[in-house]
Amino acid sequence: MGITAVVGANWGDEGKGKITDVLAAEAHYVVRYQGGSNAGHTIINPMGKFALHLLPSGVFYPKVVNVIGPGVALNAEDLLREYDELISRGVPNPIIRVSDRAQVVLPYHKLLDALEEERLGERQFGSTKSGIAPFYADKYLKLGIQVADLYDPERLRQRLEASLAPKNTLLTHLYKRPIISIDALLENLTSSAERLKPFICDTTVLLRQALARGEKILLEGQLGALRDPDHGIYPYSTSSSTLAGFAAVGAGVPPYSIHEIVAVVKAYSSCVGAGPFISEIEGGPGDELRKLGGDAGEYGATTGRPRRLGWFDAIATRYGCMLQGSTEAALTNLDVLGYLNEIPVCTAYEIDGRITEDFPVSSMLKRAKPVWKKLPGWREDISEIRSFDTLPVNARKYVQFIEEQIGLPIRRISVGPKRDQIIDRR
Ligand code: GDP
């Protein structure tokens, strides 16, 4: 049995958590492979409404093993807090395994993230200030701390000393803040390391063994293709690759074992934070969509910030699906559009008077203007519909239009935030 990756085709917030929660019913493992607790998935199922930031979305099935892979930015306190919350809300026996090679987000990463955004002022990136950029910078500067280091006191102290030296210089001279003492840091780390211990193992071996037994593994992406640091809207990208191609690396599985790549595509666009957003809806109509998308929680799950909303962007989404190497798509939030007489979609960009259907490089994006096409709406509540054939004709046409634009079959359509609000077309 091959591995399935569930990944975002857009800017994030496509509803990957909901789709993973649906697919996890048939999975043995759900694996996070990149990013940290800087974004969230909202999941509504028979146990209630949950916002997961770091835990994989398989935690609601007691038989599913939920893995934090080596590529994840592990904030141990956030992970333990989420775990405690699940237990206190009666979620039965969430099984968690954390890679001993994952690296840990430390309090100074969060501090430096916040101080840098403050220093940048109006030029800031709209970071969630969860420490993710300084964390990945440390990883590639070889100043990171691996989970296994937490249990080797001598190595931990040496690694922290090496990491703290340049930070304390920055704190003193650039940010004019007090320096960080290694002893306070060590005390704080030791207590979360103790609680983390039962969850830790070599998850790469664990997943290889699962593959050998033919067990079903889901890889769950965070954010979306357009946030990828190499291919996305750099520098308004995140700091780790959001692509299915990286999933093999960040999870520790062979690339050839990933057979299905499900691109989660949203029926309209949303984006949290700064950066170019060509199909953005300005003013009133955007507020209306946000209000009607109420259940779609058009406020960031981690930050509570109102999401910027836009109409469906065929250029960005086709590019996102291509980057992901998607084999199929899952379309979410179709129900939200049910109030419109006609639905604008962006089918091309105009840049300096020229029309393009290719997603341009970042430096050209700010000159891009949307070219609109209007599709007829269906003005009907579709949230209780469970088969494609009983959708209103214009809703079916909208789905078929998106399929043509992205060049992929849409095999699942989500018509509401709840687990059972899904149309399965397979
Ligand atoms: P993720 O990070 O990609 O999982 O996305 P988020 O959880 O941040 O955002 C998706 C939001 O849309 C959440 O509030 C979900 O509960 C909600 N949602 C997911 N699918 C649907 C859908 O088909 N219809 C509606 N109305 N809401 C949905």
CSV table of C-alpha atoms and ligand atoms in Angstrom, one decimal:
chain,number,residue,atom,x,y,z
A,1,MET,CA,0.0,0.0,0.0
A,2,GLY,CA,1.5,3.3,-1.0
A,3,ILE,CA,1.7,6.5,1.0
A,4,THR,CA,-0.8,9.4,0.5
A,5,ALA,CA,0.2,13.0,1.0
A,6,VAL,CA,-2.4,15.6,1.8
A,7,VAL,CA,-1.1,19.0,0.9
A,8,GLY,CA,-2.2,22.6,0.2
A,9,ALA,CA,-2.5,23.9,-3.3
A,10,ASN,CA,-2.9,27.5,-2.2
A,11,TRP,CA,-1.6,29.8,0.6
A,12,GLY,CA,-2.7,27.5,3.5
A,13,ASP,CA,-6.0,27.2,5.3
A,14,GLU,CA,-7.4,25.1,2.5
A,15,GLY,CA,-9.0,22.6,4.9
A,16,LYS,CA,-6.2,20.0,4.9
A,17,GLY,CA,-7.0,19.2,8.5
A,18,LYS,CA,-10.6,18.4,7.6
A,19,ILE,CA,-9.6,16.2,4.6
A,20,THR,CA,-6.9,14.5,6.7
A,21,ASP,CA,-9.4,13.8,9.4
A,22,VAL,CA,-11.7,12.2,6.8
A,23,LEU,CA,-8.9,10.1,5.2
A,24,ALA,CA,-7.4,9.1,8.6
A,25,ALA,CA,-10.4,6.8,9.1
A,26,GLU,CA,-8.5,4.3,6.9
A,27,ALA,CA,-5.0,5.1,8.0
A,28,HIS,CA,-2.6,3.6,10.4
A,29,TYR,CA,-0.2,6.5,10.6
A,30,VAL,CA,-0.6,10.3,10.1
A,31,VAL,CA,2.7,12.2,9.8
A,32,ARG,CA,3.6,15.9,10.0
A,33,TYR,CA,6.8,16.5,8.0
A,34,GLN,CA,7.4,20.3,8.1
A,35,GLY,CA,6.5,23.5,9.8
A,36,GLY,CA,5.6,23.9,13.5
A,37,SER,CA,2.8,25.3,15.6
A,38,ASN,CA,2.7,28.5,13.5
A,39,ALA,CA,-0.5,27.5,11.7
A,40,GLY,CA,-3.5,25.6,12.6
A,41,HIS,CA,-6.0,23.1,11.4
A,42,THR,CA,-9.6,23.4,12.6
A,43,ILE,CA,-11.3,20.1,12.8
A,44,ILE,CA,-15.0,19.5,13.6
A,45,ASN,CA,-16.0,15.9,14.3
A,46,PRO,CA,-18.3,14.0,16.7
A,47,MET,CA,-15.9,14.8,19.6
A,48,GLY,CA,-16.2,18.5,19.1
A,49,LYS,CA,-14.4,21.4,17.5
A,50,PHE,CA,-10.6,21.4,17.8
A,51,ALA,CA,-7.8,23.6,16.7
A,52,LEU,CA,-4.6,21.6,16.1
A,53,HIS,CA,-1.4,23.4,15.6
A,54,LEU,CA,1.3,20.8,15.9
A,55,LEU,CA,-0.4,17.4,16.4
A,56,PRO,CA,-1.2,15.5,13.2
A,57,SER,CA,-4.9,15.3,12.4
A,58,GLY,CA,-5.1,11.6,13.0
A,59,VAL,CA,-5.3,12.1,16.8
A,60,PHE,CA,-9.1,11.5,16.8
A,61,TYR,CA,-8.8,7.9,15.9
A,62,PRO,CA,-7.4,5.7,18.8
A,63,LYS,CA,-5.8,3.3,16.4
A,64,VAL,CA,-3.9,5.9,14.4
A,65,VAL,CA,-0.2,6.5,15.3
A,66,ASN,CA,0.5,10.3,14.9
A,67,VAL,CA,4.1,11.1,14.0
A,68,ILE,CA,6.1,14.3,14.3
A,69,GLY,CA,8.7,13.7,11.7
A,70,PRO,CA,12.4,14.9,11.7
A,71,GLY,CA,11.5,17.9,9.5
A,72,VAL,CA,9.1,19.5,11.9
A,73,ALA,CA,9.8,22.5,14.1
A,74,LEU,CA,8.9,20.9,17.5
A,75,ASN,CA,7.7,23.3,20.2
A,76,ALA,CA,7.5,20.8,23.0
A,77,GLU,CA,5.4,23.0,25.3
A,78,ASP,CA,2.8,23.5,22.5
A,79,LEU,CA,2.8,19.8,21.7
A,80,LEU,CA,2.2,18.9,25.4
A,81,ARG,CA,-0.4,21.5,25.8
A,82,GLU,CA,-2.4,20.3,22.8
A,83,TYR,CA,-2.0,16.7,24.0
A,84,ASP,CA,-3.3,17.6,27.5
A,85,GLU,CA,-6.2,19.5,25.9
A,86,LEU,CA,-7.3,16.5,23.9
A,87,ILE,CA,-7.1,14.2,26.9
A,88,SER,CA,-9.1,16.7,29.0
A,89,ARG,CA,-11.8,16.9,26.3
A,90,GLY,CA,-12.2,13.2,26.3
A,91,VAL,CA,-10.4,12.3,23.0
A,92,PRO,CA,-9.6,8.6,23.7
A,93,ASN,CA,-5.9,7.5,23.7
A,94,PRO,CA,-4.2,9.8,21.1
A,95,ILE,CA,-1.0,7.9,20.1
A,96,ILE,CA,1.9,10.3,19.5
A,97,ARG,CA,5.4,9.5,18.3
A,98,VAL,CA,8.1,12.2,18.1
A,99,SER,CA,11.2,11.8,16.0
A,100,ASP,CA,14.4,11.8,18.0
A,101,ARG,CA,15.9,13.8,15.1
A,102,ALA,CA,13.3,16.5,15.1
A,103,GLN,CA,14.7,19.8,16.3
A,104,VAL,CA,13.2,21.9,19.0
A,105,VAL,CA,11.9,25.4,18.9
A,106,LEU,CA,13.3,27.3,21.9
A,107,PRO,CA,12.1,30.4,23.7
A,108,TYR,CA,14.8,32.5,22.0
A,109,HIS,CA,13.4,31.6,18.6
A,110,LYS,CA,10.1,33.1,19.5
A,111,LEU,CA,11.7,36.1,21.1
A,112,LEU,CA,13.9,36.8,18.1
A,113,ASP,CA,11.0,36.3,15.7
A,114,ALA,CA,9.0,39.0,17.6
A,115,LEU,CA,11.9,41.4,18.0
A,116,GLU,CA,12.7,41.2,14.3
A,117,GLU,CA,9.1,41.9,13.2
A,118,GLU,CA,9.1,44.8,15.5
A,119,ARG,CA,12.4,46.1,14.1
A,120,LEU,CA,11.1,45.7,10.5
A,121,GLY,CA,8.0,47.8,11.4
A,122,GLU,CA,6.0,48.5,8.3
A,123,ARG,CA,8.2,46.1,6.3
A,124,GLN,CA,7.4,43.1,8.5
A,125,PHE,CA,6.4,39.8,7.0
A,126,GLY,CA,3.3,39.2,9.1
A,127,SER,CA,5.0,36.4,11.0
A,128,THR,CA,2.9,34.5,13.6
A,129,LYS,CA,5.9,35.1,15.9
A,130,SER,CA,6.1,31.4,16.7
A,131,GLY,CA,9.8,31.4,16.2
A,132,ILE,CA,9.7,29.4,12.9
A,133,ALA,CA,12.1,31.5,10.8
A,134,PRO,CA,14.8,31.8,13.5
A,135,PHE,CA,14.3,28.1,14.2
A,136,TYR,CA,15.0,27.1,10.6
A,137,ALA,CA,17.8,29.6,10.3
A,138,ASP,CA,19.5,27.9,13.3
A,139,LYS,CA,18.9,24.5,11.7
A,140,TYR,CA,20.7,25.5,8.5
A,141,LEU,CA,23.4,27.4,10.5
A,142,LYS,CA,24.0,24.1,12.3
A,143,LEU,CA,23.0,25.7,15.6
A,144,GLY,CA,19.8,23.7,16.2
A,145,ILE,CA,19.1,21.3,19.1
A,146,GLN,CA,17.8,17.8,18.2
A,147,VAL,CA,15.3,16.1,20.4
A,148,ALA,CA,17.9,13.4,21.3
A,149,ASP,CA,20.3,16.2,22.6
A,150,LEU,CA,17.8,17.0,25.3
A,151,TYR,CA,18.8,13.8,27.1
A,152,ASP,CA,22.6,14.3,26.9
A,153,PRO,CA,23.3,17.1,29.4
A,154,GLU,CA,26.9,17.8,28.4
A,155,ARG,CA,26.1,17.9,24.7
A,156,LEU,CA,23.0,20.0,25.3
A,157,ARG,CA,25.0,22.6,27.3
A,158,GLN,CA,27.7,22.8,24.6
A,159,ARG,CA,25.1,23.1,21.8
A,160,LEU,CA,23.2,25.8,23.6
A,161,GLU,CA,26.3,27.8,24.4
A,162,ALA,CA,27.3,27.7,20.7
A,163,SER,CA,23.7,28.8,19.7
A,164,LEU,CA,23.4,31.5,22.4
A,165,ALA,CA,26.7,33.3,21.7
A,166,PRO,CA,25.6,35.1,18.5
A,167,LYS,CA,22.1,35.6,19.8
A,168,ASN,CA,23.3,37.4,22.9
A,169,THR,CA,25.4,39.7,20.8
A,170,LEU,CA,22.3,40.5,18.6
A,171,LEU,CA,20.2,41.0,21.7
A,172,THR,CA,22.6,43.4,23.3
A,173,HIS,CA,23.7,45.4,20.2
A,174,LEU,CA,20.8,45.2,17.7
A,175,TYR,CA,17.7,44.8,19.8
A,176,LYS,CA,19.0,46.4,23.1
A,177,ARG,CA,17.6,43.7,25.2
A,178,PRO,CA,19.0,41.7,28.2
A,179,ILE,CA,21.0,38.6,27.3
A,180,ILE,CA,19.6,35.0,27.8
A,181,SER,CA,21.0,33.0,30.6
A,182,ILE,CA,21.8,29.4,29.7
A,183,ASP,CA,20.9,28.1,33.2
A,184,ALA,CA,17.3,29.4,33.1
A,185,LEU,CA,17.0,27.9,29.6
A,186,LEU,CA,18.3,24.5,30.7
A,187,GLU,CA,15.9,24.3,33.7
A,188,ASN,CA,12.9,25.1,31.4
A,189,LEU,CA,14.1,22.5,28.8
A,190,THR,CA,14.7,19.7,31.4
A,191,SER,CA,11.1,19.8,32.6
A,192,SER,CA,9.5,19.6,29.1
A,193,ALA,CA,12.1,17.0,28.1
A,194,GLU,CA,11.0,14.7,30.9
A,195,ARG,CA,7.3,14.8,29.8
A,196,LEU,CA,8.2,14.4,26.2
A,197,LYS,CA,10.3,11.2,26.8
A,198,PRO,CA,7.6,8.6,26.4
A,199,PHE,CA,6.7,9.9,22.9
A,200,ILE,CA,10.2,9.8,21.5
A,201,CYS,CA,11.5,7.2,19.1
A,202,ASP,CA,13.3,6.7,15.8
A,203,THR,CA,10.2,7.5,13.7
A,204,THR,CA,12.1,6.8,10.4
A,205,VAL,CA,12.6,3.2,11.4
A,206,LEU,CA,9.0,3.1,12.7
A,207,LEU,CA,7.6,4.2,9.3
A,208,ARG,CA,9.9,1.9,7.3
A,209,GLN,CA,8.6,-1.0,9.3
A,210,ALA,CA,5.0,0.2,8.8
A,211,LEU,CA,5.6,0.4,5.0
A,212,ALA,CA,7.1,-3.1,5.0
A,213,ARG,CA,3.9,-4.4,6.7
A,214,GLY,CA,1.8,-2.6,4.0
A,215,GLU,CA,0.2,-0.2,6.5
A,216,LYS,CA,-1.5,2.9,5.3
A,217,ILE,CA,0.5,6.2,5.9
A,218,LEU,CA,-0.8,9.7,5.4
A,219,LEU,CA,1.6,12.6,5.2
A,220,GLU,CA,0.0,15.9,6.3
A,221,GLY,CA,1.3,19.2,4.9
A,222,GLN,CA,1.2,22.5,6.7
A,223,LEU,CA,0.4,25.7,4.8
A,224,GLY,CA,0.3,25.5,1.0
A,225,ALA,CA,2.4,25.4,-2.2
A,226,LEU,CA,2.5,29.2,-2.5
A,227,ARG,CA,4.3,29.4,0.8
A,228,ASP,CA,7.1,27.2,-0.3
A,229,PRO,CA,10.4,29.0,0.2
A,230,ASP,CA,11.8,27.9,-3.3
A,231,HIS,CA,8.7,28.0,-5.5
A,232,GLY,CA,6.2,30.3,-3.6
A,233,ILE,CA,5.7,34.0,-3.1
A,234,TYR,CA,9.2,34.5,-1.5
A,235,PRO,CA,9.9,36.3,0.8
A,236,TYR,CA,6.3,36.0,2.0
A,237,SER,CA,6.8,32.3,2.2
A,238,THR,CA,7.3,30.1,5.2
A,239,SER,CA,10.7,28.7,6.2
A,240,SER,CA,10.4,25.0,5.3
A,241,SER,CA,9.2,23.4,2.1
A,242,THR,CA,5.4,22.9,2.0
A,243,LEU,CA,5.6,20.5,-1.0
A,244,ALA,CA,4.8,16.8,-1.2
A,245,GLY,CA,8.3,16.4,-2.7
A,246,PHE,CA,9.8,17.4,0.6
A,247,ALA,CA,7.4,15.2,2.5
A,248,ALA,CA,9.7,12.2,1.8
A,249,VAL,CA,12.6,14.1,3.4
A,250,GLY,CA,10.7,15.7,6.4
A,251,ALA,CA,9.0,12.4,7.3
A,252,GLY,CA,11.8,10.1,6.5
A,253,VAL,CA,10.1,7.8,3.9
A,254,PRO,CA,11.3,6.8,0.4
A,255,PRO,CA,10.1,9.3,-2.3
A,256,TYR,CA,8.9,6.4,-4.5
A,257,SER,CA,6.6,5.2,-1.7
A,258,ILE,CA,4.3,8.3,-2.1
A,259,HIS,CA,1.7,7.2,-4.6
A,260,GLU,CA,-1.1,9.6,-4.1
A,261,ILE,CA,-0.8,13.3,-3.7
A,262,VAL,CA,-4.1,15.0,-2.8
A,263,ALA,CA,-4.0,18.7,-3.4
A,264,VAL,CA,-6.5,20.4,-1.1
A,265,VAL,CA,-8.0,23.3,-3.2
A,266,LYS,CA,-10.3,25.9,-1.7
A,267,ALA,CA,-13.4,27.0,-3.7
A,268,TYR,CA,-12.3,30.6,-3.2
A,269,SER,CA,-9.0,32.1,-1.9
A,270,SER,CA,-7.8,33.0,1.5
A,271,CYS,CA,-4.5,34.1,2.9
A,272,VAL,CA,-3.2,35.1,6.3
A,273,GLY,CA,-0.5,37.7,6.7
A,274,ALA,CA,1.3,40.0,4.2
A,275,GLY,CA,2.3,39.4,0.6
A,276,PRO,CA,0.9,39.5,-2.9
A,277,PHE,CA,-2.6,38.2,-3.3
A,278,ILE,CA,-3.9,38.9,-6.9
A,279,SER,CA,-7.5,37.8,-6.6
A,280,GLU,CA,-8.1,39.6,-3.3
A,281,ILE,CA,-11.5,41.0,-2.8
A,282,GLU,CA,-11.4,44.6,-1.6
A,283,GLY,CA,-13.9,46.0,0.9
A,284,GLY,CA,-17.5,45.0,1.4
A,285,PRO,CA,-17.9,41.8,-0.7
A,286,GLY,CA,-14.9,40.4,1.2
A,287,ASP,CA,-16.5,41.1,4.5
A,288,GLU,CA,-19.6,39.4,3.3
A,289,LEU,CA,-17.8,36.3,2.2
A,290,ARG,CA,-15.9,36.3,5.6
A,291,LYS,CA,-19.2,36.5,7.5
A,292,LEU,CA,-20.8,33.8,5.4
A,293,GLY,CA,-17.8,31.7,5.6
A,294,GLY,CA,-18.3,31.9,9.4
A,295,ASP,CA,-18.0,28.2,9.9
A,296,ALA,CA,-15.0,28.2,7.6
A,297,GLY,CA,-13.4,30.2,10.4
A,298,GLU,CA,-12.1,32.9,8.1
A,299,TYR,CA,-9.9,34.0,11.0
A,300,GLY,CA,-6.4,32.4,11.4
A,301,ALA,CA,-6.7,29.3,13.6
A,302,THR,CA,-3.4,30.2,15.4
A,303,THR,CA,-3.5,34.0,15.4
A,304,GLY,CA,-7.3,34.8,15.2
A,305,ARG,CA,-6.3,37.4,12.5
A,306,PRO,CA,-9.1,37.9,9.9
A,307,ARG,CA,-8.0,36.1,6.7
A,308,ARG,CA,-7.6,38.1,3.6
A,309,LEU,CA,-10.2,36.7,1.1
A,310,GLY,CA,-10.2,36.4,-2.6
A,311,TRP,CA,-12.1,34.7,-5.4
A,312,PHE,CA,-10.8,31.4,-6.9
A,313,ASP,CA,-7.4,32.0,-8.6
A,314,ALA,CA,-6.9,29.5,-11.4
A,315,ILE,CA,-3.4,30.7,-12.1
A,316,ALA,CA,-2.1,30.3,-8.6
A,317,THR,CA,-4.0,27.1,-7.9
A,318,ARG,CA,-2.9,25.4,-11.1
A,319,TYR,CA,0.7,26.4,-10.3
A,320,GLY,CA,0.2,25.1,-6.7
A,321,CYS,CA,-1.2,21.7,-7.9
A,322,MET,CA,1.7,21.4,-10.3
A,323,LEU,CA,4.3,22.2,-7.6
A,324,GLN,CA,2.7,19.6,-5.4
A,325,GLY,CA,2.8,17.0,-8.2
A,326,SER,CA,-0.8,16.3,-7.3
A,327,THR,CA,-2.5,13.1,-8.6
A,328,GLU,CA,-6.0,14.4,-7.6
A,329,ALA,CA,-7.7,17.3,-5.8
A,330,ALA,CA,-10.1,17.7,-2.9
A,331,LEU,CA,-12.2,20.8,-3.2
A,332,THR,CA,-13.3,22.5,0.1
A,333,ASN,CA,-15.7,25.2,1.2
A,334,LEU,CA,-17.9,24.9,-1.9
A,335,ASP,CA,-20.9,25.4,0.4
A,336,VAL,CA,-19.7,28.9,1.3
A,337,LEU,CA,-20.3,30.2,-2.2
A,338,GLY,CA,-24.0,29.3,-2.1
A,339,TYR,CA,-25.2,32.9,-1.5
A,340,LEU,CA,-23.9,34.4,-4.8
A,341,ASN,CA,-25.8,35.1,-8.0
A,342,GLU,CA,-22.6,35.0,-9.9
A,343,ILE,CA,-19.1,33.9,-8.8
A,344,PRO,CA,-16.0,35.7,-10.2
A,345,VAL,CA,-12.9,33.6,-10.8
A,346,CYS,CA,-9.5,34.8,-11.9
A,347,THR,CA,-8.4,33.1,-15.1
A,348,ALA,CA,-5.4,35.0,-16.1
A,349,TYR,CA,-3.1,37.8,-14.9
A,350,GLU,CA,-2.3,41.0,-16.8
A,351,ILE,CA,1.2,42.2,-16.3
A,352,ASP,CA,2.3,45.4,-18.0
A,353,GLY,CA,-0.4,45.0,-20.5
A,354,ARG,CA,0.4,41.4,-21.3
A,355,ILE,CA,-1.9,38.5,-20.4
A,356,THR,CA,-0.3,35.5,-18.8
A,357,GLU,CA,-1.7,32.2,-17.5
A,358,ASP,CA,1.6,31.3,-15.9
A,359,PHE,CA,2.3,32.2,-12.3
A,360,PRO,CA,5.1,34.8,-12.3
A,361,VAL,CA,8.2,35.3,-10.3
A,362,SER,CA,7.8,37.3,-7.0
A,363,SER,CA,9.3,40.5,-8.5
A,364,MET,CA,6.5,40.7,-11.1
A,365,LEU,CA,3.7,39.6,-8.9
A,366,LYS,CA,3.0,43.1,-7.5
A,367,ARG,CA,2.3,44.4,-11.0
A,368,ALA,CA,-0.1,41.5,-11.8
A,369,LYS,CA,-3.8,42.3,-12.1
A,370,PRO,CA,-6.5,39.7,-12.2
A,371,VAL,CA,-8.5,38.9,-15.3
A,372,TRP,CA,-12.0,37.9,-14.3
A,373,LYS,CA,-14.6,35.5,-15.6
A,374,LYS,CA,-18.0,35.2,-14.0
A,375,LEU,CA,-19.7,31.9,-13.5
A,376,PRO,CA,-23.3,31.5,-12.5
A,377,GLY,CA,-24.0,30.8,-8.8
A,378,TRP,CA,-26.5,28.3,-7.5
A,379,ARG,CA,-28.1,30.2,-4.6
A,380,GLU,CA,-28.8,27.1,-2.5
A,381,ASP,CA,-27.6,25.5,0.7
A,382,ILE,CA,-25.6,22.4,-0.4
A,383,SER,CA,-24.3,21.5,3.0
A,384,GLU,CA,-26.5,18.4,3.4
A,385,ILE,CA,-25.9,17.1,-0.1
A,386,ARG,CA,-23.7,13.9,-0.2
A,387,SER,CA,-23.6,13.0,-3.9
A,388,PHE,CA,-22.3,14.9,-6.9
A,389,ASP,CA,-25.3,14.1,-9.0
A,390,THR,CA,-27.7,15.9,-6.6
A,391,LEU,CA,-25.6,19.1,-6.5
A,392,PRO,CA,-27.3,22.0,-8.2
A,393,VAL,CA,-26.3,22.1,-11.9
A,394,ASN,CA,-24.3,25.4,-11.5
A,395,ALA,CA,-22.4,23.9,-8.5
A,396,ARG,CA,-21.5,20.9,-10.7
A,397,LYS,CA,-20.4,23.3,-13.4
A,398,TYR,CA,-18.3,25.2,-11.0
A,399,VAL,CA,-16.5,22.0,-9.9
A,400,GLN,CA,-16.0,20.9,-13.5
A,401,PHE,CA,-14.6,24.4,-14.4
A,402,ILE,CA,-12.0,24.1,-11.6
A,403,GLU,CA,-11.1,20.6,-12.7
A,404,GLU,CA,-10.4,21.9,-16.2
A,405,GLN,CA,-8.4,24.8,-14.9
A,406,ILE,CA,-6.2,22.7,-12.6
A,407,GLY,CA,-6.0,19.7,-14.9
A,408,LEU,CA,-6.8,17.2,-12.1
A,409,PRO,CA,-9.8,15.1,-11.1
A,410,ILE,CA,-11.6,16.5,-8.0
A,411,ARG,CA,-12.4,13.2,-6.1
A,412,ARG,CA,-13.7,14.7,-2.9
A,413,ILE,CA,-15.8,17.8,-2.4
A,414,SER,CA,-16.2,19.2,1.1
A,415,VAL,CA,-19.6,21.0,1.7
A,416,GLY,CA,-19.1,22.0,5.3
A,417,PRO,CA,-16.6,21.8,8.2
A,418,LYS,CA,-17.9,18.6,9.7
A,419,ARG,CA,-16.4,15.2,9.0
A,420,ASP,CA,-19.5,13.8,7.3
A,421,GLN,CA,-20.0,16.9,5.1
A,422,ILE,CA,-18.2,15.3,2.2
A,423,ILE,CA,-19.0,14.2,-1.3
A,424,ASP,CA,-17.0,11.2,-2.4
A,425,ARG,CA,-16.8,10.9,-6.2
A,426,ARG,CA,-14.4,7.9,-6.3
B,1,GDP,P1,-6.0,23.8,7.2
B,1,GDP,O1,-4.8,24.4,7.9
B,1,GDP,O2,-5.6,23.7,5.7
B,1,GDP,O3,-6.5,22.6,7.8
B,1,GDP,O4,-7.2,24.9,7.2
B,1,GDP,P2,-7.8,25.6,8.5
B,1,GDP,O5,-8.3,24.6,9.5
B,1,GDP,O6,-6.8,26.6,9.0
B,1,GDP,O7,-9.0,26.4,7.8
B,1,GDP,C1,-10.0,25.7,7.2
B,1,GDP,C2,-11.3,26.2,7.8
B,1,GDP,O8,-12.4,25.8,7.0
B,1,GDP,C3,-11.6,25.5,9.2
B,1,GDP,O9,-12.2,26.4,10.0
B,1,GDP,C4,-12.5,24.4,8.8
B,1,GDP,O10,-13.3,24.0,9.9
B,1,GDP,C5,-13.3,25.0,7.7
B,1,GDP,N1,-13.7,24.0,6.6
B,1,GDP,C6,-13.0,23.0,6.1
B,1,GDP,N2,-13.7,22.5,5.1
B,1,GDP,C7,-14.8,23.2,5.0
B,1,GDP,C8,-16.0,23.2,4.1
B,1,GDP,O11,-16.0,22.4,3.1
B,1,GDP,N3,-16.9,24.1,4.3
B,1,GDP,C9,-16.9,25.0,5.3
B,1,GDP,N4,-17.9,25.9,5.4
B,1,GDP,N5,-15.9,25.1,6.1
B,1,GDP,C10,-14.8,24.2,6.0
